Tab-separated table of C-alpha atoms in Angstrom:
chain	number	residue	atom	x	y	z
A	1	MET	CA	139.403	96.084	65.641
A	2	ALA	CA	141.017	94.136	68.204
A	3	ALA	CA	142.138	94.184	71.706
A	4	THR	CA	145.353	93.451	72.852
A	5	GLN	CA	146.029	92.592	76.268
A	6	GLU	CA	148.017	96.013	77.469
A	7	GLU	CA	144.577	97.605	76.307
A	8	ILE	CA	142.128	94.849	77.706
A	9	VAL	CA	143.766	95.341	81.314
A	10	LYS	CA	143.491	98.634	80.672
A	11	GLY	CA	140.294	99.165	80.785
A	12	LEU	CA	139.690	96.225	82.899
A	13	ALA	CA	141.209	98.520	85.657
A	14	GLU	CA	138.713	101.626	84.627
A	15	ILE	CA	135.984	99.762	85.196
A	16	VAL	CA	137.054	98.682	88.439
A	17	ASN	CA	138.171	101.890	89.308
A	18	GLU	CA	134.753	103.514	88.555
A	19	ILE	CA	132.761	100.359	90.330
A	20	ALA	CA	135.000	99.964	93.476
A	21	GLY	CA	136.939	102.856	93.331
A	22	ILE	CA	140.371	101.547	93.212
A	23	PRO	CA	143.050	103.598	91.688
A	24	VAL	CA	143.695	102.427	88.526
A	25	GLU	CA	147.341	102.044	88.766
A	26	ASP	CA	147.253	99.059	91.532
A	27	VAL	CA	145.001	97.037	88.975
A	28	LYS	CA	147.034	94.405	88.317
A	29	LEU	CA	147.272	90.758	86.241
A	30	ASP	CA	147.531	88.584	89.877
A	31	LYS	CA	145.219	90.798	91.360
A	32	SER	CA	142.612	88.791	92.830
A	33	PHE	CA	138.998	91.232	92.356
A	34	THR	CA	137.057	90.075	95.147
A	35	ASP	CA	140.174	90.101	97.761
A	36	ASP	CA	143.312	92.553	96.520
A	37	LEU	CA	139.890	95.221	94.591
A	38	ASP	CA	136.954	95.577	96.856
A	39	VAL	CA	134.498	93.649	94.550
A	40	ASP	CA	132.111	91.560	95.694
A	41	SER	CA	129.752	89.247	93.807
A	42	LEU	CA	127.391	92.008	93.039
A	43	SER	CA	130.014	94.579	91.738
A	44	MET	CA	131.781	91.912	90.100
A	45	VAL	CA	128.210	91.274	87.674
A	46	GLU	CA	128.507	95.060	87.514
A	47	VAL	CA	132.368	94.854	86.236
A	48	VAL	CA	131.224	92.024	83.399
A	49	VAL	CA	128.670	93.673	82.073
A	50	ALA	CA	130.456	96.395	81.483
A	51	ALA	CA	133.618	94.491	80.777
A	52	GLU	CA	131.084	92.819	77.686
A	53	GLU	CA	130.604	95.971	76.102
A	54	ARG	CA	133.816	97.760	76.301
A	55	PHE	CA	134.999	94.492	74.214
A	56	ASP	CA	132.052	93.175	72.327
A	57	VAL	CA	132.475	89.746	74.132
A	58	LYS	CA	129.737	87.719	75.637
A	59	ILE	CA	130.546	85.960	79.668
A	60	PRO	CA	127.952	83.772	80.155
A	61	ASP	CA	126.949	83.612	84.191
A	62	GLU	CA	128.699	80.243	84.143
A	63	ASP	CA	132.282	81.618	83.012
A	64	VAL	CA	132.056	84.050	85.644
A	65	LYS	CA	133.423	82.251	88.787
A	66	ASN	CA	136.106	80.783	86.638
A	67	LEU	CA	137.135	85.343	85.839
A	68	LYS	CA	138.851	85.274	89.742
A	69	THR	CA	141.963	87.442	89.348
A	70	VAL	CA	142.529	90.642	86.565
A	71	GLY	CA	144.528	87.856	84.521
A	72	ASP	CA	141.860	85.519	84.258
A	73	ALA	CA	139.289	88.669	82.835
A	74	SER	CA	142.028	89.385	80.143
A	75	ASP	CA	142.941	86.075	79.150
A	76	TYR	CA	138.976	85.128	78.451
A	77	ILE	CA	138.296	88.559	76.672
A	78	LEU	CA	140.907	87.750	74.669
A	79	LYS	CA	140.105	84.426	73.633
A	80	HIS	CA	136.125	85.698	73.139
A	81	GLN	CA	136.136	88.786	71.930
A	82	GLY	CA	134.610	89.450	68.489
B	1	MET	CA	118.411	89.812	131.086
B	2	ASN	CA	118.827	92.030	133.522
B	3	SER	CA	114.700	92.120	135.083
B	4	THR	CA	115.550	95.917	136.287
B	5	HIS	CA	114.369	98.104	133.239
B	6	HIS	CA	116.950	100.673	132.693
B	7	THR	CA	116.675	104.835	132.353
B	8	VAL	CA	117.457	105.475	128.889
B	9	VAL	CA	119.802	108.604	127.919
B	10	VAL	CA	120.047	110.036	124.194
B	11	THR	CA	123.822	111.141	123.760
B	12	GLY	CA	123.833	111.844	120.221
B	13	ILE	CA	122.461	113.855	117.534
B	14	GLY	CA	122.446	113.723	113.965
B	15	ALA	CA	120.347	114.989	110.681
B	16	THR	CA	120.441	115.439	106.938
B	17	THR	CA	117.696	117.993	105.574
B	18	PRO	CA	116.458	119.955	103.665
B	19	LEU	CA	117.619	123.217	105.977
B	20	GLY	CA	120.592	121.856	106.406
B	21	GLY	CA	123.344	118.771	106.448
B	22	ASP	CA	123.827	118.279	109.773
B	23	ALA	CA	122.074	119.331	113.702
B	24	ALA	CA	123.184	121.934	114.107
B	25	SER	CA	122.660	124.183	110.913
B	26	THR	CA	119.001	122.656	110.601
B	27	TRP	CA	118.394	123.722	114.359
B	28	GLU	CA	119.940	127.212	113.509
B	29	ALA	CA	117.580	127.159	110.392
B	30	MET	CA	114.659	126.319	112.433
B	31	LEU	CA	115.244	129.048	115.085
B	32	ALA	CA	115.674	131.391	112.588
B	33	GLY	CA	111.836	130.640	111.239
B	34	ARG	CA	113.893	130.064	107.697
B	35	SER	CA	111.473	128.117	105.440
B	36	GLY	CA	113.636	124.692	103.335
B	37	ILE	CA	111.274	124.567	100.430
B	38	SER	CA	111.769	125.291	96.999
B	39	LEU	CA	110.953	125.074	93.575
B	40	LEU	CA	111.791	121.715	91.582
B	41	GLU	CA	113.615	122.851	89.057
B	42	GLN	CA	114.270	119.062	87.453
B	43	GLU	CA	113.051	118.399	83.952
B	44	TRP	CA	111.224	116.123	85.197
B	45	ALA	CA	108.636	117.691	87.357
B	46	ALA	CA	107.924	121.146	84.560
B	47	ASP	CA	104.761	119.444	83.856
B	48	LEU	CA	103.608	118.177	87.479
B	49	PRO	CA	100.734	119.606	89.305
B	50	VAL	CA	102.830	119.785	92.100
B	51	ARG	CA	106.691	121.510	91.716
B	52	ILE	CA	107.603	122.277	95.337
B	53	ALA	CA	109.678	119.689	98.163
B	54	GLY	CA	111.913	120.307	100.763
B	55	GLN	CA	115.166	119.116	98.672
B	56	ILE	CA	118.330	117.376	101.171
B	57	ALA	CA	120.542	120.861	101.708
B	58	VAL	CA	123.950	118.957	101.149
B	59	GLU	CA	123.833	115.835	98.461
B	60	PRO	CA	124.975	113.086	100.913
B	61	THR	CA	127.781	111.807	98.320
B	62	GLU	CA	129.487	115.148	98.929
B	63	ILE	CA	130.158	112.606	102.262
B	64	ILE	CA	129.892	109.399	101.415
B	65	PRO	CA	132.981	108.048	98.933
B	66	ARG	CA	131.567	107.113	95.287
B	67	PRO	CA	132.193	103.267	95.578
B	68	GLN	CA	130.283	103.463	98.677
B	69	ALA	CA	127.484	105.433	97.447
B	70	ARG	CA	126.352	103.645	94.621
B	71	LYS	CA	125.450	100.654	95.817
B	72	LEU	CA	123.295	102.433	98.498
B	73	ASP	CA	120.006	104.083	98.054
B	74	ARG	CA	119.042	107.354	98.352
B	75	SER	CA	117.408	107.124	102.161
B	76	ALA	CA	120.027	104.988	103.104
B	77	GLN	CA	123.033	107.550	102.118
B	78	PHE	CA	120.587	110.220	104.529
B	79	ALA	CA	120.682	107.353	107.441
B	80	LEU	CA	124.577	107.096	107.318
B	81	VAL	CA	125.207	110.634	106.867
B	82	ALA	CA	123.083	111.311	109.798
B	83	ALA	CA	123.798	108.189	111.440
B	84	TYR	CA	127.415	108.587	111.607
B	85	GLU	CA	127.300	112.457	112.703
B	86	ALA	CA	124.892	111.646	115.785
B	87	TRP	CA	127.712	108.300	116.451
B	88	LYS	CA	130.679	110.620	116.323
B	89	ASP	CA	128.410	113.149	118.784
B	90	ALA	CA	128.096	110.252	120.643
B	91	GLY	CA	131.814	110.322	121.418
B	92	PHE	CA	132.668	107.429	119.258
B	93	THR	CA	135.589	106.656	116.664
B	94	GLY	CA	135.399	104.101	114.256
B	95	LYS	CA	132.956	100.870	114.555
B	96	ALA	CA	132.174	99.148	117.979
B	97	GLY	CA	134.362	96.556	118.759
B	98	ASP	CA	137.289	99.348	118.021
B	99	GLU	CA	137.353	100.615	121.147
B	100	GLN	CA	136.321	99.589	124.710
B	101	ALA	CA	133.758	102.100	124.699
B	102	VAL	CA	131.092	99.276	124.097
B	103	ASP	CA	130.970	95.940	122.656
B	104	PRO	CA	129.098	95.337	118.998
B	105	ASP	CA	127.115	92.402	120.907
B	106	ARG	CA	125.417	95.286	122.673
B	107	LEU	CA	125.068	98.048	120.181
B	108	GLY	CA	121.765	98.281	118.897
B	109	ALA	CA	120.182	99.757	115.368
B	110	VAL	CA	116.734	100.817	114.365
B	111	ILE	CA	116.071	102.941	110.936
B	112	ALA	CA	112.882	103.692	109.349
B	113	SER	CA	111.797	104.245	106.600
B	114	GLY	CA	108.332	105.376	105.703
B	115	ILE	CA	108.643	104.185	100.772
B	116	GLY	CA	112.249	102.353	101.628
B	117	GLY	CA	114.695	102.843	98.419
B	118	VAL	CA	111.208	103.878	95.958
B	119	THR	CA	113.456	105.635	93.554
B	120	THR	CA	115.378	103.181	92.934
B	121	LEU	CA	112.464	100.858	92.483
B	122	LEU	CA	111.719	102.807	89.895
B	123	ASP	CA	114.602	104.022	88.107
B	124	GLN	CA	115.576	100.559	87.838
B	125	TYR	CA	112.157	100.070	86.274
B	126	ASP	CA	113.413	102.429	83.969
B	127	VAL	CA	116.906	100.931	83.023
B	128	LEU	CA	114.689	97.635	82.448
B	129	LYS	CA	112.661	99.095	79.608
B	130	GLU	CA	115.157	101.515	77.691
B	131	LYS	CA	117.884	99.400	78.484
B	132	GLY	CA	117.641	95.736	78.560
B	133	VAL	CA	117.755	92.961	81.538
B	134	ARG	CA	121.402	92.492	81.058
B	135	ARG	CA	122.000	96.420	82.159
B	136	VAL	CA	119.247	96.643	85.489
B	137	SER	CA	121.881	97.225	88.644
B	138	PRO	CA	122.512	93.991	90.991
B	139	HIS	CA	122.591	96.353	93.779
B	140	THR	CA	118.753	96.903	92.668
B	141	VAL	CA	117.318	95.192	95.303
B	142	PRO	CA	120.063	95.687	99.005
B	143	MET	CA	119.200	99.414	97.600
B	144	LEU	CA	115.173	99.541	97.499
B	145	MET	CA	114.712	96.674	100.460
B	146	PRO	CA	112.934	98.734	103.279
B	147	ASN	CA	115.190	97.686	105.924
B	148	SER	CA	119.133	98.380	103.404
B	149	PRO	CA	119.042	102.272	105.491
B	150	SER	CA	118.895	100.219	109.064
B	151	ALA	CA	121.638	97.395	107.203
B	152	ASN	CA	123.617	99.413	106.791
B	153	VAL	CA	123.669	101.693	109.121
B	154	GLY	CA	124.134	98.567	111.766
B	155	ILE	CA	127.417	97.244	109.085
B	156	GLU	CA	129.102	100.602	108.771
B	157	LEU	CA	129.159	101.041	113.094
B	158	ASN	CA	129.456	96.702	113.734
B	159	ALA	CA	125.747	96.442	115.646
B	160	ARG	CA	125.365	92.743	116.904
B	161	ALA	CA	122.341	93.144	119.402
B	162	GLY	CA	119.482	93.796	116.541
B	163	VAL	CA	118.761	95.485	113.843
B	164	HIS	CA	115.516	96.872	113.116
B	165	THR	CA	113.458	98.595	110.771
B	166	PRO	CA	109.556	99.403	112.259
B	167	VAL	CA	107.274	100.920	108.864
B	168	SER	CA	104.562	102.840	110.236
B	169	ALA	CA	104.343	105.522	106.652
B	170	CYS	CA	104.834	108.514	108.201
B	171	ALA	CA	105.468	107.343	112.474
B	172	SER	CA	108.151	104.919	111.314
B	173	GLY	CA	110.606	107.640	112.393
B	174	ALA	CA	109.518	107.531	116.018
B	175	GLU	CA	108.367	104.122	116.163
B	176	ALA	CA	111.604	103.604	115.177
B	177	ILE	CA	113.518	105.037	118.645
B	178	GLY	CA	109.844	103.748	120.046
B	179	TYR	CA	110.977	100.877	119.396
B	180	ALA	CA	114.977	101.200	120.484
B	181	ILE	CA	114.167	103.203	123.950
B	182	GLU	CA	112.151	99.504	124.737
B	183	MET	CA	115.800	97.621	123.208
B	184	ILE	CA	117.591	99.621	126.544
B	185	ARG	CA	114.873	99.228	128.863
B	186	THR	CA	114.364	95.880	129.051
B	187	GLY	CA	118.060	94.738	128.588
B	188	ARG	CA	118.500	94.061	125.412
B	189	ALA	CA	121.343	96.356	124.293
B	190	ASP	CA	123.690	99.524	126.086
B	191	VAL	CA	123.450	101.523	122.513
B	192	VAL	CA	121.241	101.552	119.655
B	193	VAL	CA	121.524	103.998	117.697
B	194	ALA	CA	118.014	104.995	115.662
B	195	GLY	CA	116.016	107.444	113.893
B	196	GLY	CA	114.111	107.875	110.421
B	197	THR	CA	115.247	108.541	106.697
B	198	GLU	CA	113.456	109.317	103.453
B	199	ALA	CA	113.537	109.949	99.600
B	200	ALA	CA	111.135	109.912	97.813
B	201	ILE	CA	111.464	112.918	95.936
B	202	HIS	CA	110.168	111.007	92.461
B	203	PRO	CA	107.760	112.657	90.069
B	204	LEU	CA	105.336	109.059	90.827
B	205	PRO	CA	105.490	109.595	94.490
B	206	ILE	CA	104.369	113.319	93.966
B	207	VAL	CA	101.845	112.459	91.435
B	208	ALA	CA	100.732	110.393	94.147
B	209	PHE	CA	100.552	112.027	96.865
B	210	GLY	CA	98.808	114.835	94.711
B	211	ASN	CA	95.787	112.443	93.503
B	212	MET	CA	95.365	111.576	97.056
B	213	MET	CA	94.883	115.335	97.448
B	214	ALA	CA	96.733	115.141	100.248
B	215	MET	CA	99.868	117.982	98.695
B	216	SER	CA	99.951	122.078	98.621
B	217	LYS	CA	100.045	122.655	94.833
B	218	ASN	CA	100.618	125.968	96.187
B	219	ASN	CA	103.644	126.524	93.370
B	220	ASP	CA	103.643	129.807	93.543
B	221	ASP	CA	104.862	130.594	96.428
B	222	PRO	CA	106.649	127.741	97.746
B	223	GLN	CA	108.343	129.192	101.030
B	224	GLY	CA	105.097	130.092	101.795
B	225	ALA	CA	103.309	126.652	101.111
B	226	SER	CA	103.821	124.233	103.974
B	227	ARG	CA	101.524	126.063	106.595
B	228	PRO	CA	100.480	124.128	109.748
B	229	TYR	CA	97.546	126.019	111.963
B	230	ASP	CA	96.833	128.252	109.197
B	231	VAL	CA	93.887	128.845	107.818
B	232	ASP	CA	94.703	128.513	104.513
B	233	ARG	CA	96.334	125.845	104.892
B	234	ASN	CA	96.176	123.117	101.961
B	235	GLY	CA	98.593	120.275	102.825
B	236	PHE	CA	101.260	119.258	103.058
B	237	VAL	CA	104.366	119.514	101.354
B	238	LEU	CA	107.067	116.598	100.533
B	239	GLY	CA	110.458	116.647	102.449
B	240	GLU	CA	113.622	113.988	102.360
B	241	GLY	CA	116.314	113.574	104.359
B	242	ALA	CA	116.852	112.294	107.931
B	243	GLY	CA	117.613	112.285	112.007
B	244	VAL	CA	119.091	110.151	113.880
B	245	ILE	CA	120.405	110.143	117.584
B	246	VAL	CA	122.333	107.677	119.690
B	247	LEU	CA	120.662	106.250	122.591
B	248	GLU	CA	122.577	104.292	125.363
B	249	SER	CA	121.241	103.878	128.915
B	250	GLU	CA	121.961	105.651	131.306
B	251	GLU	CA	124.123	104.341	133.585
B	252	HIS	CA	126.417	102.749	130.710
B	253	ALA	CA	126.942	106.653	129.620
B	254	LYS	CA	127.827	107.699	132.320
B	255	ALA	CA	130.463	105.083	133.191
B	256	ARG	CA	132.661	106.509	130.078
B	257	GLY	CA	131.443	109.947	130.834
B	258	ALA	CA	129.527	110.943	127.913
B	259	LYS	CA	127.320	113.697	127.499
B	260	ILE	CA	123.933	113.668	127.599
B	261	TYR	CA	121.640	115.845	125.989
B	262	ALA	CA	118.351	114.123	127.385
B	263	GLU	CA	116.310	111.614	129.401
B	264	ALA	CA	114.273	109.277	126.239
B	265	VAL	CA	111.276	108.633	129.045
B	266	GLY	CA	109.188	106.680	126.125
B	267	GLN	CA	106.942	106.372	124.696
B	268	GLY	CA	102.758	106.043	123.947
B	269	ILE	CA	100.873	104.216	121.124
B	270	SER	CA	98.164	103.029	119.480
B	271	ALA	CA	96.125	102.480	115.978
B	272	ASP	CA	92.519	104.127	115.104
B	273	ALA	CA	91.349	100.637	113.343
B	274	HIS	CA	89.559	103.503	111.390
B	275	HIS	CA	90.696	104.252	108.075
B	276	ILE	CA	93.503	103.291	105.503
B	277	THR	CA	94.967	107.043	105.534
B	278	GLN	CA	92.330	109.653	106.742
B	279	PRO	CA	92.790	110.102	110.772
B	280	GLU	CA	89.915	109.546	112.659
B	281	PRO	CA	87.848	112.173	112.747
B	282	SER	CA	87.627	112.702	116.956
B	283	GLY	CA	91.268	112.498	117.952
B	284	THR	CA	90.208	109.180	120.054
B	285	GLY	CA	93.506	107.164	118.764
B	286	ILE	CA	95.725	110.122	119.171
B	287	ALA	CA	94.426	110.463	122.665
B	288	GLN	CA	94.500	107.268	123.139
B	289	ALA	CA	98.624	107.491	122.289
B	290	VAL	CA	99.064	110.293	124.932
B	291	GLN	CA	97.458	108.140	128.158
B	292	ASN	CA	99.409	105.389	127.339
B	293	LEU	CA	102.742	107.435	127.308
B	294	LEU	CA	101.620	109.073	130.749
B	295	ASP	CA	100.260	105.427	132.580
B	296	ASN	CA	103.637	103.533	130.641
B	297	THR	CA	106.022	106.317	131.946
B	298	GLY	CA	104.461	108.701	135.180
B	299	LEU	CA	104.991	111.017	133.416
B	300	LYS	CA	103.005	114.223	134.512
B	301	PRO	CA	101.183	116.632	132.350
B	302	SER	CA	102.103	119.116	134.991
B	303	GLU	CA	106.313	118.521	133.160
B	304	ILE	CA	105.221	118.596	129.767
B	305	MET	CA	106.322	122.740	128.513
B	306	HIS	CA	107.349	121.412	124.720
B	307	ALA	CA	105.670	119.490	122.224
B	308	ASN	CA	106.586	119.415	118.509
B	309	ALA	CA	103.919	118.568	116.898
B	310	HIS	CA	103.257	115.951	113.846
B	311	ALA	CA	101.141	118.591	112.054
B	312	THR	CA	101.477	118.352	108.396
B	313	SER	CA	99.624	121.679	107.742
B	314	THR	CA	96.734	119.461	106.201
B	315	PRO	CA	93.131	120.956	107.278
B	316	GLN	CA	91.682	118.501	109.269
B	317	GLY	CA	94.870	116.466	110.764
B	318	ASP	CA	96.355	119.738	112.344
B	319	ILE	CA	93.526	120.262	114.515
B	320	GLY	CA	92.378	117.086	115.586
B	321	GLU	CA	96.016	116.243	116.567
B	322	ILE	CA	95.497	120.361	119.191
B	323	ARG	CA	91.369	118.900	120.022
B	324	ALA	CA	93.484	115.470	121.054
B	325	LEU	CA	95.729	116.776	122.895
B	326	ARG	CA	93.742	118.610	125.081
B	327	LYS	CA	91.276	116.190	125.554
B	328	VAL	CA	94.187	113.855	127.220
B	329	LEU	CA	96.092	116.560	129.217
B	330	GLY	CA	93.023	119.379	129.489
B	331	ASP	CA	94.857	122.847	130.714
B	332	ASP	CA	98.240	121.928	131.565
B	333	LEU	CA	97.743	122.057	127.887
B	334	ASP	CA	98.152	126.432	128.236
B	335	HIS	CA	101.693	125.581	128.926
B	336	ILE	CA	102.608	123.395	126.202
B	337	ALA	CA	104.678	125.273	124.008
B	338	ILE	CA	103.430	123.186	120.233
B	339	SER	CA	105.947	124.063	117.272
B	340	ALA	CA	105.048	122.383	114.063
B	341	THR	CA	108.724	122.102	112.255
B	342	LYS	CA	107.100	120.716	109.330
B	343	SER	CA	106.016	124.630	108.304
B	344	MET	CA	110.243	124.895	107.627
B	345	THR	CA	111.492	121.095	106.474
B	346	GLY	CA	108.460	119.691	104.775
B	347	HIS	CA	107.027	116.759	105.700
B	348	LEU	CA	109.732	113.612	105.783
B	349	LEU	CA	107.431	110.664	105.811
B	350	GLY	CA	109.427	108.169	108.082
B	351	GLY	CA	112.528	110.682	108.675
B	352	ALA	CA	109.825	113.135	109.902
B	353	GLY	CA	110.031	111.455	113.986
B	354	GLY	CA	113.738	111.072	113.679
B	355	VAL	CA	114.716	114.840	112.700
B	356	GLU	CA	112.018	115.478	115.497
B	357	THR	CA	112.887	114.057	117.224
B	358	VAL	CA	116.710	115.991	117.432
B	359	ALA	CA	114.527	119.180	117.207
B	360	THR	CA	112.549	117.759	120.252
B	361	VAL	CA	115.737	116.988	121.843
B	362	LEU	CA	117.307	120.013	121.050
B	363	ALA	CA	114.929	121.905	121.898
B	364	LEU	CA	115.089	120.646	125.606
B	365	LYS	CA	118.895	120.733	125.678
B	366	ASN	CA	118.934	124.263	125.395
B	367	ARG	CA	115.347	125.161	126.712
B	368	ILE	CA	114.188	127.731	123.395
B	369	ALA	CA	110.868	126.066	120.806
B	370	PRO	CA	111.244	126.400	117.332
B	371	PRO	CA	108.775	128.915	116.066
B	372	THR	CA	106.374	127.902	113.138
B	373	ILE	CA	106.348	129.979	109.960
B	374	ASN	CA	103.662	130.912	107.494
B	375	ILE	CA	100.668	131.346	109.795
B	376	ASP	CA	99.159	134.512	108.682
B	377	ASN	CA	96.156	133.609	110.350
B	378	LEU	CA	95.873	131.224	112.658
B	379	ASP	CA	92.966	128.724	113.081
B	380	PRO	CA	90.517	129.885	115.327
B	381	GLU	CA	90.051	126.342	116.073
B	382	ALA	CA	93.879	125.440	116.880
B	383	ASN	CA	92.819	125.973	120.418
B	384	ALA	CA	96.881	125.699	122.183
B	385	ASP	CA	99.845	127.602	122.321
B	386	ILE	CA	101.319	127.479	119.083
B	387	VAL	CA	104.496	129.405	118.727
B	388	ARG	CA	104.468	131.898	115.876
B	389	GLY	CA	106.992	134.518	115.059
B	390	GLU	CA	110.077	134.388	117.485
B	391	PRO	CA	111.372	130.926	118.886
B	392	ARG	CA	109.838	130.910	122.454
B	393	PRO	CA	111.992	130.604	125.709
B	394	LEU	CA	111.450	127.094	128.237
B	395	PRO	CA	110.847	127.413	131.796
B	396	GLU	CA	113.885	126.210	134.097
B	397	GLY	CA	113.842	123.450	135.644
B	398	THR	CA	113.094	119.373	135.057
B	399	ILE	CA	110.723	119.954	132.163
B	400	ALA	CA	109.872	117.295	129.450
B	401	ALA	CA	108.798	117.483	125.893
B	402	LEU	CA	106.711	115.685	123.246
B	403	ASN	CA	107.091	114.748	119.737
B	404	ASP	CA	104.135	113.482	117.625
B	405	SER	CA	104.336	111.246	114.543
B	406	PHE	CA	100.900	109.949	113.543
B	407	GLY	CA	101.005	108.183	109.938
B	408	PHE	CA	98.423	106.773	107.284
B	409	GLY	CA	97.351	103.455	108.364
B	410	GLY	CA	95.838	105.004	111.423
B	411	HIS	CA	99.375	104.331	113.261
B	412	ASN	CA	99.811	106.898	116.882
B	413	VAL	CA	103.431	107.079	118.672
B	414	VAL	CA	103.542	109.864	120.868
B	415	LEU	CA	107.458	109.672	122.696
B	416	ALA	CA	108.391	111.917	124.932
B	417	PHE	CA	112.183	113.322	126.906
B	418	ARG	CA	112.973	115.001	129.567
B	419	THR	CA	115.755	117.493	130.647
B	420	VAL	CA	118.387	115.880	132.303
């Protein structure tokens, strides 16, 4: 069953917490991975791989650069999840 | 650049070793003659011919926050722990530039490793084979590169005068400190954080060193396995950890009222140009390094009262070093109290020069030489004053000490320090 946006944000928050140590409650739709959540370009690759596994979605490398905020990522996953 | 050569002093020390999580606990264990060697209880070690090592006393992940630690190879984690300790011990807080005390453009970092991020490399290869391309960590390259410890220390402390990583196998840590001394002496930097680190306790390095017949296989007696100068020594015991010091120009240290442990007198370096792993048997290369030290620094053999020997507990190496010291120092070797602290820590490879410099500096500061443990029957060819059993008080007055490090490839580095 496809995840809701709420479930996706919760999942992304757990992934960001695991990778960057940011508290789960600070990971919100409008937050930028790079500027707000201490996720640099290398760690973003980890976030993407973890999100792909968790939400059964493929995020090609060329799309990763468009995922600037948590909202961008959750919209992308909502649209493309299997 | 100033053409005057600067006097260099040691103003901070840090270590994380099989004996303790900091320099103080490591030193206390050395004076007590405690062994840091233990049986490898990990599942992967069960069938290995060598199942002993000097494993770190305090895991660095207890100190470094997890999000940072997971992007660092274990060797860089050790280096950061030791560097932070040395930095704080030198009286600095925050980063260079946060305060008046150090200008970032005058701060350097020189941290060496013999092997680099070998466990990261091997672990990620396992990930590739078992879990596939997508799961290989994007942090793999910056974690495994051998300059990662120095680069990470440089970034953390905001060192912009130059960050370097000399690699010379088991002489790497000493070569780093020698390089740092020159950076300050020649005016490139006022302060340099320098030392060595190693994290190679993994089945592949253990098997590979074991197949070279270089390691002790005394699995039944881990604490007795590293026994430099004992007639029954049969190879080194692998250890892990890091030792880092803060070096500083004397005028910079005095201007900020820093405590000074010792003067870093200088270094002597040579190469054997003989064999990739065997030391040159007559000890000519080592002797040349000691002679170069005396010539470079004006240090007099009569001043030298202590030496932290390279002595790894191999049949040839331990005696070759003593012969070489005798060749250059003659009768002056008789008043040099020699300690082989690898009898307690094991051999930290690229970390050895760092940890043993910390020990050498503390020996001068406290005027006491740690014992060499496990010498039940002293090799009669160890024709020198080997400290065994109890630690040995060192004489009053201005005295100097040597720290020897030699590496596969024929690298010979001898550092000298003096009381202030």
